[in-house]
Amino acid sequence: MRWKSLPSEIRAMILEILINSHTKSAQYASVCKEWQDAIERHNFHSLNLKPQDVLTITNIMAKRDLCLMKYIWYSIELPPCNYAFSRDIGRIQRDPNEFVRGCEELFVEYKAESQAAQAIVEDGICAMLRFLNGRPHDGDMTLDINIYSPSDSERFKHIRYEPANTLDPGPMQVASHGDADIPAQALMKLFAPTVFHNCDSTGSTSNGVYKFWNTLPQASCVTHLLLRRQTRRQWQTHALRQLLAQFPNLKELCVEPWRESMEAAQPLFDKYNAATFFKPLKSSMPDQLKRLTIFEDFNESYMISRINAPPNPRHDRITSIPLMRGLAEASLVLQHLSAAFIVNACQFWKVCKANWVWEQLLTLTLTSQALWPDNHPKNINDAIVEAAQVAKNMPKLQTMQIWNGRKGYAAVYRYEKGCHWAKITWRATWDLTLNEAAIAEWQKVAKVIVINCENELLGPVPIRSHGEAVTVLGLENVACPVSIRQIHREHLEMAN
């Protein structure tokens, strides 16, 4: 029987079985053109690459359709990091002079390590953009950039590096790594801002860095960019803005930065980030960008372990008004915005102007510090009313979610609108009755006679991390799903 004589459905089933059951399916590509197309479409769909692989993949793809590539997990490896520290941490925490001397020593090490890291990152970014420059803009393509040092996961056993398309492994297997008590100086190195750090206090880059970005080719094929929380070393926001300029057809951006663990330094970083990224965000975003996701991660163990950190870090983040103002302005031209922990919804509404109209916005998801169990129900209802008053200027709004969650509690207020129906839901680990004012305001938003109200009490469900809170609340598109699993697993392992 000839291959072509088989029905197309049968041929497709055979190829699917062949591809999924053979790790070396490429050897069958020479059977016929149909087999070759199916096997190459599978093998080149998702690639895990490092800078040293770029030349090889360039040669491999020279005679193939570059549009076969749909997802690239690009891992840039940095040299091993020296996490040892000679000074007595106890003396540093007690003696201000020792603290200053210790910081000076660390700074010298940081500078040398950062310069070496930056050169490697520059070469890696340049190599990938030159490779992608040859791929036409045809369909969607995701670039997932990961920057790491092998010594990170050796020193911090709870850290893992995984591609974003990793399948859910099912029930979580938790190991004990004893990482709960982490030396402060090790954390300072792990989170050092080594990614394009050459800039002054205004965010202006040096001539060398400017020349680097100015000479890079654009990658018009990239439509989705992921900068996930597993990269502990922080992207400077001025560099992030420059990076976005290299992807003119970018449609979705997911950034998962880390909160500054030294509380006193957070306002300084926020001021810089607002000036270099958030304030000019609306004007510097690619024209095609429709979805922006920002998930600011944190870990209480990191916060407690920092040098001279207070014994009880703040329960909530001190949010930045200039930062939120820039993000609010950017939301005017987006279809989807999710911002977690970096914003407080109650303050977000206050920076919005009364005459603003969100002509394109379909979904909006924000965290709100008003949603916590010990807050008075009236305060929570007032926050829900305030959200409705702004939502009236969002004519296409389909979903708004105001949520909060961390170890011990989780809550979400969700508004959903269909063609002929509307629903509001309170889902949380504690009960709340939505008052008449809140219901009436959201009825006006939905422009319906009757709005369905639901109250879902989660019951005695232990919330062990903010990652688990996201899962229990049924939140989607607030972060990469792999990141949410990582957060929860790390918290469990560090607690064991």
CSV table of C-alpha atoms in Angstrom, one decimal:
chain,number,residue,atom,x,y,z
A,1,MET,CA,0.0,0.0,0.0
A,2,ARG,CA,1.3,3.4,-1.0
A,3,TRP,CA,1.6,6.2,1.6
A,4,LYS,CA,-0.5,8.6,-0.4
A,5,SER,CA,-3.3,6.1,-0.8
A,6,LEU,CA,-4.0,6.4,2.9
A,7,PRO,CA,-6.7,8.9,4.1
A,8,SER,CA,-5.1,12.2,5.3
A,9,GLU,CA,-6.5,11.6,8.8
A,10,ILE,CA,-4.8,8.2,9.1
A,11,ARG,CA,-1.5,9.7,7.8
A,12,ALA,CA,-1.7,12.5,10.4
A,13,MET,CA,-2.3,9.9,13.2
A,14,ILE,CA,0.7,7.8,12.0
A,15,LEU,CA,3.0,10.9,11.9
A,16,GLU,CA,1.8,12.0,15.4
A,17,ILE,CA,2.6,8.6,16.9
A,18,LEU,CA,6.0,8.5,15.1
A,19,ILE,CA,7.0,11.9,16.3
A,20,ASN,CA,5.8,11.5,19.9
A,21,SER,CA,7.2,8.0,20.4
A,22,HIS,CA,10.7,8.5,18.9
A,23,THR,CA,13.3,10.8,20.4
A,24,LYS,CA,15.3,10.5,17.1
A,25,SER,CA,12.5,11.1,14.7
A,26,ALA,CA,14.7,13.2,12.5
A,27,GLN,CA,16.2,10.0,10.9
A,28,TYR,CA,12.8,9.4,9.3
A,29,ALA,CA,12.6,12.8,7.6
A,30,SER,CA,14.1,11.4,4.4
A,31,VAL,CA,11.2,9.0,3.8
A,32,CYS,CA,9.2,11.6,1.9
A,33,LYS,CA,8.5,15.3,1.8
A,34,GLU,CA,5.4,15.0,3.9
A,35,TRP,CA,7.3,13.2,6.6
A,36,GLN,CA,10.1,15.8,6.4
A,37,ASP,CA,7.7,18.7,6.8
A,38,ALA,CA,5.9,17.2,9.8
A,39,ILE,CA,9.1,16.2,11.6
A,40,GLU,CA,10.8,19.5,11.0
A,41,ARG,CA,7.7,21.4,12.1
A,42,HIS,CA,7.9,19.5,15.4
A,43,ASN,CA,11.6,19.5,15.9
A,44,PHE,CA,12.2,23.2,15.2
A,45,HIS,CA,9.0,24.5,16.9
A,46,SER,CA,10.7,24.9,20.3
A,47,LEU,CA,14.4,25.4,20.7
A,48,ASN,CA,16.6,25.6,23.8
A,49,LEU,CA,19.7,27.6,22.7
A,50,LYS,CA,22.8,29.1,24.2
A,51,PRO,CA,25.0,31.7,22.5
A,52,GLN,CA,27.5,29.0,21.5
A,53,ASP,CA,24.6,27.2,19.6
A,54,VAL,CA,23.7,30.2,17.4
A,55,LEU,CA,26.3,29.5,14.7
A,56,THR,CA,25.2,25.9,14.5
A,57,ILE,CA,21.5,26.6,14.3
A,58,THR,CA,22.2,29.3,11.7
A,59,ASN,CA,23.9,26.7,9.5
A,60,ILE,CA,21.1,24.1,10.2
A,61,MET,CA,18.4,26.6,9.3
A,62,ALA,CA,20.2,27.9,6.2
A,63,LYS,CA,18.1,25.7,3.9
A,64,ARG,CA,15.0,25.5,6.0
A,65,ASP,CA,12.0,27.7,6.6
A,66,LEU,CA,12.9,29.9,9.6
A,67,CYS,CA,9.2,30.3,10.3
A,68,LEU,CA,9.3,26.8,11.7
A,69,MET,CA,10.7,28.3,14.9
A,70,LYS,CA,7.9,29.4,17.3
A,71,TYR,CA,9.6,29.4,20.7
A,72,ILE,CA,13.3,30.0,21.7
A,73,TRP,CA,14.5,29.6,25.2
A,74,TYR,CA,17.7,31.5,25.1
A,75,SER,CA,20.0,30.9,28.1
A,76,ILE,CA,23.1,33.2,28.5
A,77,GLU,CA,25.5,31.6,31.0
A,78,LEU,CA,27.7,33.8,33.2
A,79,PRO,CA,30.9,32.8,34.9
A,80,PRO,CA,30.8,31.2,38.3
A,81,CYS,CA,30.1,33.7,41.1
A,82,ASN,CA,32.1,33.7,44.3
A,83,TYR,CA,29.5,33.6,47.1
A,84,ALA,CA,32.0,33.4,49.9
A,85,PHE,CA,32.6,36.5,52.1
A,86,SER,CA,35.4,36.8,54.5
A,87,ARG,CA,33.9,39.4,56.9
A,88,ASP,CA,32.0,38.3,60.0
A,89,ILE,CA,28.3,39.0,59.1
A,90,GLY,CA,27.4,39.3,62.8
A,91,ARG,CA,29.9,42.2,63.2
A,92,ILE,CA,28.6,43.8,60.0
A,93,GLN,CA,25.0,43.7,61.4
A,94,ARG,CA,26.1,45.2,64.7
A,95,ASP,CA,28.7,47.7,63.7
A,96,PRO,CA,27.8,50.5,61.1
A,97,ASN,CA,31.5,51.0,60.3
A,98,GLU,CA,31.9,47.3,59.6
A,99,PHE,CA,28.8,47.5,57.4
A,100,VAL,CA,30.3,50.3,55.3
A,101,ARG,CA,33.6,48.5,54.9
A,102,GLY,CA,31.8,45.3,54.0
A,103,CYS,CA,29.7,47.1,51.4
A,104,GLU,CA,32.9,48.6,49.9
A,105,GLU,CA,34.5,45.2,49.6
A,106,LEU,CA,31.4,43.8,48.0
A,107,PHE,CA,31.2,46.7,45.6
A,108,VAL,CA,34.7,46.0,44.3
A,109,GLU,CA,33.8,42.4,43.6
A,110,TYR,CA,30.4,43.4,42.0
A,111,LYS,CA,32.1,45.8,39.7
A,112,ALA,CA,34.5,43.2,38.3
A,113,GLU,CA,31.9,40.5,38.1
A,114,SER,CA,29.4,42.9,36.5
A,115,GLN,CA,31.8,44.1,33.8
A,116,ALA,CA,32.6,40.5,32.8
A,117,ALA,CA,28.9,39.6,32.9
A,118,GLN,CA,27.9,42.6,30.8
A,119,ALA,CA,30.3,41.7,28.0
A,120,ILE,CA,28.9,38.1,27.9
A,121,VAL,CA,25.3,39.4,27.8
A,122,GLU,CA,26.1,41.9,25.1
A,123,ASP,CA,27.7,39.2,22.9
A,124,GLY,CA,24.8,36.9,23.6
A,125,ILE,CA,22.1,39.4,22.7
A,126,CYS,CA,23.9,40.5,19.6
A,127,ALA,CA,24.3,36.9,18.4
A,128,MET,CA,20.6,36.1,18.8
A,129,LEU,CA,19.4,39.3,17.2
A,130,ARG,CA,21.6,38.8,14.2
A,131,PHE,CA,20.3,35.2,13.8
A,132,LEU,CA,16.6,36.3,14.2
A,133,ASN,CA,17.1,39.2,11.8
A,134,GLY,CA,16.9,36.7,8.9
A,135,ARG,CA,13.6,35.3,10.0
A,136,PRO,CA,10.6,37.0,8.3
A,137,HIS,CA,7.7,38.3,10.3
A,138,ASP,CA,5.2,35.5,9.6
A,139,GLY,CA,3.1,34.3,12.5
A,140,ASP,CA,4.0,34.4,16.2
A,141,MET,CA,7.4,33.8,17.7
A,142,THR,CA,8.4,33.9,21.4
A,143,LEU,CA,11.8,34.8,22.7
A,144,ASP,CA,12.4,33.7,26.3
A,145,ILE,CA,15.7,35.2,27.6
A,146,ASN,CA,17.3,33.6,30.7
A,147,ILE,CA,20.5,34.9,32.3
A,148,TYR,CA,22.2,32.8,34.9
A,149,SER,CA,25.4,31.4,36.5
A,150,PRO,CA,25.7,27.7,37.2
A,151,SER,CA,26.9,28.6,40.7
A,152,ASP,CA,23.5,30.2,41.5
A,153,SER,CA,21.7,26.8,41.7
A,154,GLU,CA,24.7,25.2,43.3
A,155,ARG,CA,24.6,27.8,46.2
A,156,PHE,CA,20.8,28.2,46.2
A,157,LYS,CA,19.4,24.7,45.9
A,158,HIS,CA,15.9,25.9,45.5
A,159,ILE,CA,16.6,27.7,42.2
A,160,ARG,CA,15.8,25.9,39.0
A,161,TYR,CA,15.9,26.9,35.4
A,162,GLU,CA,13.1,25.7,33.1
A,163,PRO,CA,11.7,26.7,29.7
A,164,ALA,CA,8.3,28.5,29.7
A,165,ASN,CA,6.7,25.6,27.7
A,166,THR,CA,7.5,23.0,30.3
A,167,LEU,CA,4.4,20.9,30.9
A,168,ASP,CA,2.8,20.8,34.4
A,169,PRO,CA,4.5,17.7,36.0
A,170,GLY,CA,1.4,17.1,38.2
A,171,PRO,CA,1.6,16.7,42.0
A,172,MET,CA,4.6,18.7,43.3
A,173,GLN,CA,7.5,16.8,44.8
A,174,VAL,CA,9.1,18.9,47.4
A,175,ALA,CA,12.6,18.5,48.7
A,176,SER,CA,14.3,20.1,51.7
A,177,HIS,CA,17.3,22.2,50.7
A,178,GLY,CA,17.9,24.2,53.9
A,179,ASP,CA,18.0,27.5,52.1
A,180,ALA,CA,15.8,29.4,54.5
A,181,ASP,CA,18.8,31.0,56.3
A,182,ILE,CA,20.7,32.6,53.4
A,183,PRO,CA,23.6,35.0,54.1
A,184,ALA,CA,22.9,38.5,53.1
A,185,GLN,CA,26.0,39.0,51.1
A,186,ALA,CA,25.1,36.0,48.9
A,187,LEU,CA,21.7,37.5,48.1
A,188,MET,CA,23.3,40.9,47.3
A,189,LYS,CA,25.4,39.1,44.6
A,190,LEU,CA,22.6,36.9,43.3
A,191,PHE,CA,20.4,40.0,42.7
A,192,ALA,CA,23.2,42.3,41.6
A,193,PRO,CA,22.0,44.6,38.7
A,194,THR,CA,24.6,43.2,36.2
A,195,VAL,CA,22.5,43.4,33.1
A,196,PHE,CA,23.5,46.6,31.2
A,197,HIS,CA,24.3,48.6,34.3
A,198,ASN,CA,26.4,51.4,32.7
A,199,CYS,CA,24.3,54.5,33.2
A,200,ASP,CA,24.2,57.6,35.2
A,201,SER,CA,21.6,58.7,37.8
A,202,THR,CA,19.3,60.0,35.0
A,203,GLY,CA,19.4,56.7,33.1
A,204,SER,CA,21.6,58.1,30.4
A,205,THR,CA,23.9,55.3,29.1
A,206,SER,CA,27.6,55.6,28.4
A,207,ASN,CA,28.8,56.1,24.8
A,208,GLY,CA,29.8,52.4,24.6
A,209,VAL,CA,26.4,51.1,25.7
A,210,TYR,CA,24.6,53.6,23.4
A,211,LYS,CA,26.8,52.4,20.5
A,212,PHE,CA,26.0,48.8,21.3
A,213,TRP,CA,22.2,49.3,21.1
A,214,ASN,CA,22.5,51.6,18.1
A,215,THR,CA,24.3,49.0,16.0
A,216,LEU,CA,22.1,46.0,16.8
A,217,PRO,CA,19.8,44.6,14.0
A,218,GLN,CA,16.1,44.5,14.7
A,219,ALA,CA,14.2,41.2,15.0
A,220,SER,CA,10.9,41.9,13.5
A,221,CYS,CA,9.8,38.2,13.8
A,222,VAL,CA,9.6,38.3,17.6
A,223,THR,CA,6.0,38.9,18.8
A,224,HIS,CA,6.3,37.7,22.4
A,225,LEU,CA,9.1,38.5,24.8
A,226,LEU,CA,9.5,36.8,28.2
A,227,LEU,CA,11.9,38.0,30.9
A,228,ARG,CA,11.0,35.7,33.7
A,229,ARG,CA,11.7,35.7,37.5
A,230,GLN,CA,14.1,32.8,37.3
A,231,THR,CA,16.7,35.3,36.1
A,232,ARG,CA,17.6,36.8,39.5
A,233,ARG,CA,20.1,39.3,38.1
A,234,GLN,CA,18.0,42.3,37.3
A,235,TRP,CA,17.6,44.0,34.0
A,236,GLN,CA,18.2,47.8,34.3
A,237,THR,CA,15.0,49.5,33.1
A,238,HIS,CA,16.9,51.7,30.6
A,239,ALA,CA,18.2,48.6,29.0
A,240,LEU,CA,14.8,47.0,28.9
A,241,ARG,CA,13.5,50.1,27.0
A,242,GLN,CA,16.3,49.7,24.5
A,243,LEU,CA,15.6,46.0,24.2
A,244,LEU,CA,12.0,46.6,23.3
A,245,ALA,CA,13.1,48.9,20.4
A,246,GLN,CA,14.7,45.9,18.8
A,247,PHE,CA,11.3,44.1,18.4
A,248,PRO,CA,9.1,46.4,16.3
A,249,ASN,CA,6.3,43.8,15.9
A,250,LEU,CA,6.2,42.8,19.6
A,251,LYS,CA,2.6,42.0,20.7
A,252,GLU,CA,3.1,40.7,24.2
A,253,LEU,CA,5.6,41.5,26.9
A,254,CYS,CA,5.9,39.6,30.2
A,255,VAL,CA,8.4,41.0,32.7
A,256,GLU,CA,8.9,39.4,36.1
A,257,PRO,CA,11.3,41.6,38.1
A,258,TRP,CA,12.2,41.1,41.8
A,259,ARG,CA,11.3,43.4,44.6
A,260,GLU,CA,14.2,45.2,46.2
A,261,SER,CA,14.7,43.3,49.5
A,262,MET,CA,16.3,46.3,51.3
A,263,GLU,CA,13.1,48.3,52.0
A,264,ALA,CA,15.0,51.6,52.4
A,265,ALA,CA,16.4,51.3,48.9
A,266,GLN,CA,13.0,50.6,47.2
A,267,PRO,CA,12.1,54.3,46.7
A,268,LEU,CA,15.4,55.0,45.1
A,269,PHE,CA,15.0,52.1,42.6
A,270,ASP,CA,11.4,53.1,42.0
A,271,LYS,CA,12.4,56.7,41.2
A,272,TYR,CA,15.0,55.5,38.7
A,273,ASN,CA,12.7,52.9,37.2
A,274,ALA,CA,9.9,55.4,36.8
A,275,ALA,CA,12.2,57.9,35.1
A,276,THR,CA,13.9,55.5,32.7
A,277,PHE,CA,11.1,53.1,31.8
A,278,PHE,CA,7.6,53.7,33.1
A,279,LYS,CA,7.3,57.5,32.4
A,280,PRO,CA,8.3,57.1,28.8
A,281,LEU,CA,6.7,53.7,28.4
A,282,LYS,CA,3.6,54.9,26.4
A,283,SER,CA,5.8,56.6,23.8
A,284,SER,CA,8.5,53.9,23.6
A,285,MET,CA,6.3,50.8,23.4
A,286,PRO,CA,6.2,49.0,20.0
A,287,ASP,CA,3.1,50.0,18.1
A,288,GLN,CA,1.9,46.4,18.0
A,289,LEU,CA,2.1,45.8,21.7
A,290,LYS,CA,-1.3,44.8,23.0
A,291,ARG,CA,-0.6,42.8,26.2
A,292,LEU,CA,1.7,43.9,29.1
A,293,THR,CA,2.3,41.6,32.1
A,294,ILE,CA,4.4,42.7,35.0
A,295,PHE,CA,4.7,40.4,38.0
A,296,GLU,CA,7.0,41.7,40.7
A,297,ASP,CA,8.2,38.7,42.7
A,298,PHE,CA,9.4,38.6,46.3
A,299,ASN,CA,10.5,36.2,49.0
A,300,GLU,CA,10.2,36.9,52.7
A,301,SER,CA,13.3,34.9,53.4
A,302,TYR,CA,15.3,37.1,51.1
A,303,MET,CA,14.0,40.2,52.7
A,304,ILE,CA,14.8,39.0,56.2
A,305,SER,CA,18.3,37.8,55.3
A,306,ARG,CA,19.6,41.1,53.9
A,307,ILE,CA,22.3,43.1,55.7
A,308,ASN,CA,20.8,45.3,58.4
A,309,ALA,CA,17.3,44.2,57.3
A,310,PRO,CA,14.6,44.9,60.0
A,311,PRO,CA,13.5,41.7,61.8
A,312,ASN,CA,9.9,42.1,60.5
A,313,PRO,CA,9.8,43.5,56.9
A,314,ARG,CA,6.7,45.4,55.8
A,315,HIS,CA,3.6,43.4,55.1
A,316,ASP,CA,3.0,45.4,51.9
A,317,ARG,CA,5.2,47.1,49.3
A,318,ILE,CA,5.6,50.9,49.4
A,319,THR,CA,4.3,51.7,45.9
A,320,SER,CA,5.6,54.6,43.7
A,321,ILE,CA,3.1,57.2,42.4
A,322,PRO,CA,5.4,58.2,39.4
A,323,LEU,CA,5.8,54.6,38.5
A,324,MET,CA,2.1,53.9,38.5
A,325,ARG,CA,1.3,57.1,36.6
A,326,GLY,CA,3.6,56.0,33.8
A,327,LEU,CA,1.9,52.5,33.8
A,328,ALA,CA,-1.6,54.1,33.9
A,329,GLU,CA,-0.7,56.2,30.8
A,330,ALA,CA,0.6,53.2,29.0
A,331,SER,CA,-2.6,51.3,29.7
A,332,LEU,CA,-4.5,53.8,27.5
A,333,VAL,CA,-3.1,52.1,24.4
A,334,LEU,CA,-3.2,48.5,25.6
A,335,GLN,CA,-5.8,45.8,25.2
A,336,HIS,CA,-4.6,43.8,28.2
A,337,LEU,CA,-2.7,44.9,31.3
A,338,SER,CA,-1.8,42.9,34.4
A,339,ALA,CA,0.4,44.4,37.1
A,340,ALA,CA,1.0,42.4,40.3
A,341,PHE,CA,2.5,43.7,43.5
A,342,ILE,CA,4.4,46.6,41.8
A,343,VAL,CA,1.1,48.6,42.0
A,344,ASN,CA,-1.7,49.2,44.5
A,345,ALA,CA,-5.0,49.5,42.7
A,346,CYS,CA,-6.3,52.1,45.1
A,347,GLN,CA,-3.4,54.4,44.2
A,348,PHE,CA,-3.5,53.4,40.5
A,349,TRP,CA,-7.0,54.9,40.2
A,350,LYS,CA,-5.9,58.1,41.8
A,351,VAL,CA,-3.3,58.8,39.1
A,352,CYS,CA,-5.9,58.3,36.3
A,353,LYS,CA,-7.3,61.5,35.0
A,354,ALA,CA,-11.1,62.0,34.8
A,355,ASN,CA,-11.1,62.7,31.1
A,356,TRP,CA,-9.1,59.5,30.2
A,357,VAL,CA,-10.9,56.9,28.0
A,358,TRP,CA,-9.4,53.4,27.6
A,359,GLU,CA,-10.7,52.8,24.0
A,360,GLN,CA,-9.0,49.5,23.5
A,361,LEU,CA,-8.7,47.9,27.0
A,362,LEU,CA,-10.3,44.5,27.3
A,363,THR,CA,-8.8,43.1,30.5
A,364,LEU,CA,-7.3,44.7,33.5
A,365,THR,CA,-5.8,42.8,36.5
A,366,LEU,CA,-4.2,44.7,39.4
A,367,THR,CA,-3.2,43.9,43.0
A,368,SER,CA,-4.8,45.9,45.8
A,369,GLN,CA,-3.5,46.2,49.3
A,370,ALA,CA,-7.1,46.9,50.4
A,371,LEU,CA,-7.9,43.2,50.0
A,372,TRP,CA,-6.7,41.5,53.2
A,373,PRO,CA,-8.6,39.7,55.9
A,374,ASP,CA,-8.2,42.3,58.7
A,375,ASN,CA,-9.4,45.2,56.6
A,376,HIS,CA,-12.9,46.5,57.4
A,377,PRO,CA,-15.5,45.2,54.9
A,378,LYS,CA,-16.5,48.8,54.2
A,379,ASN,CA,-13.0,49.7,53.1
A,380,ILE,CA,-12.9,46.8,50.7
A,381,ASN,CA,-16.3,47.7,49.3
A,382,ASP,CA,-15.2,51.3,48.9
A,383,ALA,CA,-12.2,50.0,46.9
A,384,ILE,CA,-14.5,48.1,44.7
A,385,VAL,CA,-16.7,51.1,44.1
A,386,GLU,CA,-13.6,53.2,43.3
A,387,ALA,CA,-12.6,50.6,40.7
A,388,ALA,CA,-16.1,50.8,39.1
A,389,GLN,CA,-15.9,54.6,38.8
A,390,VAL,CA,-12.8,54.3,36.6
A,391,ALA,CA,-14.1,51.3,34.7
A,392,LYS,CA,-16.9,53.5,33.4
A,393,ASN,CA,-14.3,55.0,31.0
A,394,MET,CA,-13.4,51.5,29.6
A,395,PRO,CA,-16.1,50.9,27.0
A,396,LYS,CA,-14.8,47.6,25.8
A,397,LEU,CA,-13.9,46.1,29.2
A,398,GLN,CA,-14.6,42.4,29.4
A,399,THR,CA,-12.8,41.5,32.6
A,400,MET,CA,-11.4,43.3,35.6
A,401,GLN,CA,-9.7,41.5,38.4
A,402,ILE,CA,-8.6,43.2,41.7
A,403,TRP,CA,-6.7,40.7,43.8
A,404,ASN,CA,-4.2,40.1,46.6
A,405,GLY,CA,-2.6,37.1,48.0
A,406,ARG,CA,0.4,35.8,49.9
A,407,LYS,CA,1.1,33.2,52.7
A,408,GLY,CA,-2.0,33.0,54.8
A,409,TYR,CA,-4.7,34.5,52.6
A,410,ALA,CA,-6.0,35.1,49.0
A,411,ALA,CA,-8.8,37.2,47.5
A,412,VAL,CA,-10.0,38.4,44.1
A,413,TYR,CA,-12.9,40.6,43.0
A,414,ARG,CA,-13.7,39.7,39.4
A,415,TYR,CA,-16.0,41.5,36.9
A,416,GLU,CA,-16.9,39.7,33.7
A,417,LYS,CA,-19.0,41.0,30.8
A,418,GLY,CA,-20.5,39.1,27.9
A,419,CYS,CA,-22.8,40.1,25.1
A,420,HIS,CA,-26.0,40.0,27.1
A,421,TRP,CA,-24.8,39.2,30.6
A,422,ALA,CA,-22.5,40.5,33.4
A,423,LYS,CA,-21.2,38.9,36.6
A,424,ILE,CA,-19.3,40.0,39.6
A,425,THR,CA,-17.6,37.5,41.9
A,426,TRP,CA,-15.9,37.7,45.3
A,427,ARG,CA,-13.6,34.7,45.8
A,428,ALA,CA,-11.5,34.6,48.9
A,429,THR,CA,-10.3,32.8,52.0
A,430,TRP,CA,-12.7,35.0,54.0
A,431,ASP,CA,-16.3,36.0,53.5
A,432,LEU,CA,-17.4,39.4,52.3
A,433,THR,CA,-20.8,40.8,51.4
A,434,LEU,CA,-20.8,43.2,48.5
A,435,ASN,CA,-22.9,46.2,49.6
A,436,GLU,CA,-25.6,47.8,47.5
A,437,ALA,CA,-23.4,50.7,46.4
A,438,ALA,CA,-20.7,48.4,45.0
A,439,ILE,CA,-23.3,46.3,43.1
A,440,ALA,CA,-25.1,49.4,41.8
A,441,GLU,CA,-21.8,51.0,40.5
A,442,TRP,CA,-20.8,47.8,38.6
A,443,GLN,CA,-24.3,47.5,37.2
A,444,LYS,CA,-23.7,51.0,35.6
A,445,VAL,CA,-20.4,49.8,34.2
A,446,ALA,CA,-22.0,46.7,32.6
A,447,LYS,CA,-25.1,48.7,31.5
A,448,VAL,CA,-27.4,45.8,32.4
A,449,ILE,CA,-30.6,45.7,34.3
A,450,VAL,CA,-29.5,42.7,36.4
A,451,ILE,CA,-26.0,41.7,37.3
A,452,ASN,CA,-25.2,38.3,38.6
A,453,CYS,CA,-23.4,38.3,42.0
A,454,GLU,CA,-21.5,35.3,43.3
A,455,ASN,CA,-19.6,34.7,46.6
A,456,GLU,CA,-17.1,31.9,46.6
A,457,LEU,CA,-15.6,31.1,50.0
A,458,LEU,CA,-12.5,29.1,49.7
A,459,GLY,CA,-12.9,27.5,53.1
A,460,PRO,CA,-10.1,26.0,55.1
A,461,VAL,CA,-7.6,26.0,52.3
A,462,PRO,CA,-4.0,26.8,53.4
A,463,ILE,CA,-2.3,29.4,51.3
A,464,ARG,CA,1.4,28.7,51.6
A,465,SER,CA,2.7,31.3,49.1
A,466,HIS,CA,1.6,34.0,46.7
A,467,GLY,CA,2.2,31.5,44.0
A,468,GLU,CA,-0.4,29.2,45.5
A,469,ALA,CA,-2.7,32.2,45.9
A,470,VAL,CA,-2.6,32.8,42.2
A,471,THR,CA,-3.5,29.2,41.5
A,472,VAL,CA,-6.3,29.0,44.1
A,473,LEU,CA,-7.9,32.2,42.8
A,474,GLY,CA,-7.9,30.9,39.3
A,475,LEU,CA,-6.0,33.9,37.9
A,476,GLU,CA,-4.6,33.6,34.4
A,477,ASN,CA,-2.1,35.7,32.5
A,478,VAL,CA,-0.7,37.4,35.7
A,479,ALA,CA,2.7,35.6,35.2
A,480,CYS,CA,4.1,32.7,33.2
A,481,PRO,CA,2.5,29.5,34.5
A,482,VAL,CA,6.0,27.9,35.1
A,483,SER,CA,6.9,30.9,37.2
A,484,ILE,CA,3.9,30.4,39.4
A,485,ARG,CA,4.8,26.8,40.0
A,486,GLN,CA,8.4,27.8,40.7
A,487,ILE,CA,7.3,30.4,43.3
A,488,HIS,CA,5.2,27.9,45.2
A,489,ARG,CA,7.8,25.1,45.0
A,490,GLU,CA,10.6,27.3,46.3
A,491,HIS,CA,8.5,28.6,49.2
A,492,LEU,CA,7.7,25.0,50.2
A,493,GLU,CA,11.3,23.8,49.9
A,494,MET,CA,12.7,26.7,51.8
A,495,ALA,CA,10.2,26.1,54.6
A,496,ASN,CA,11.1,22.5,55.0
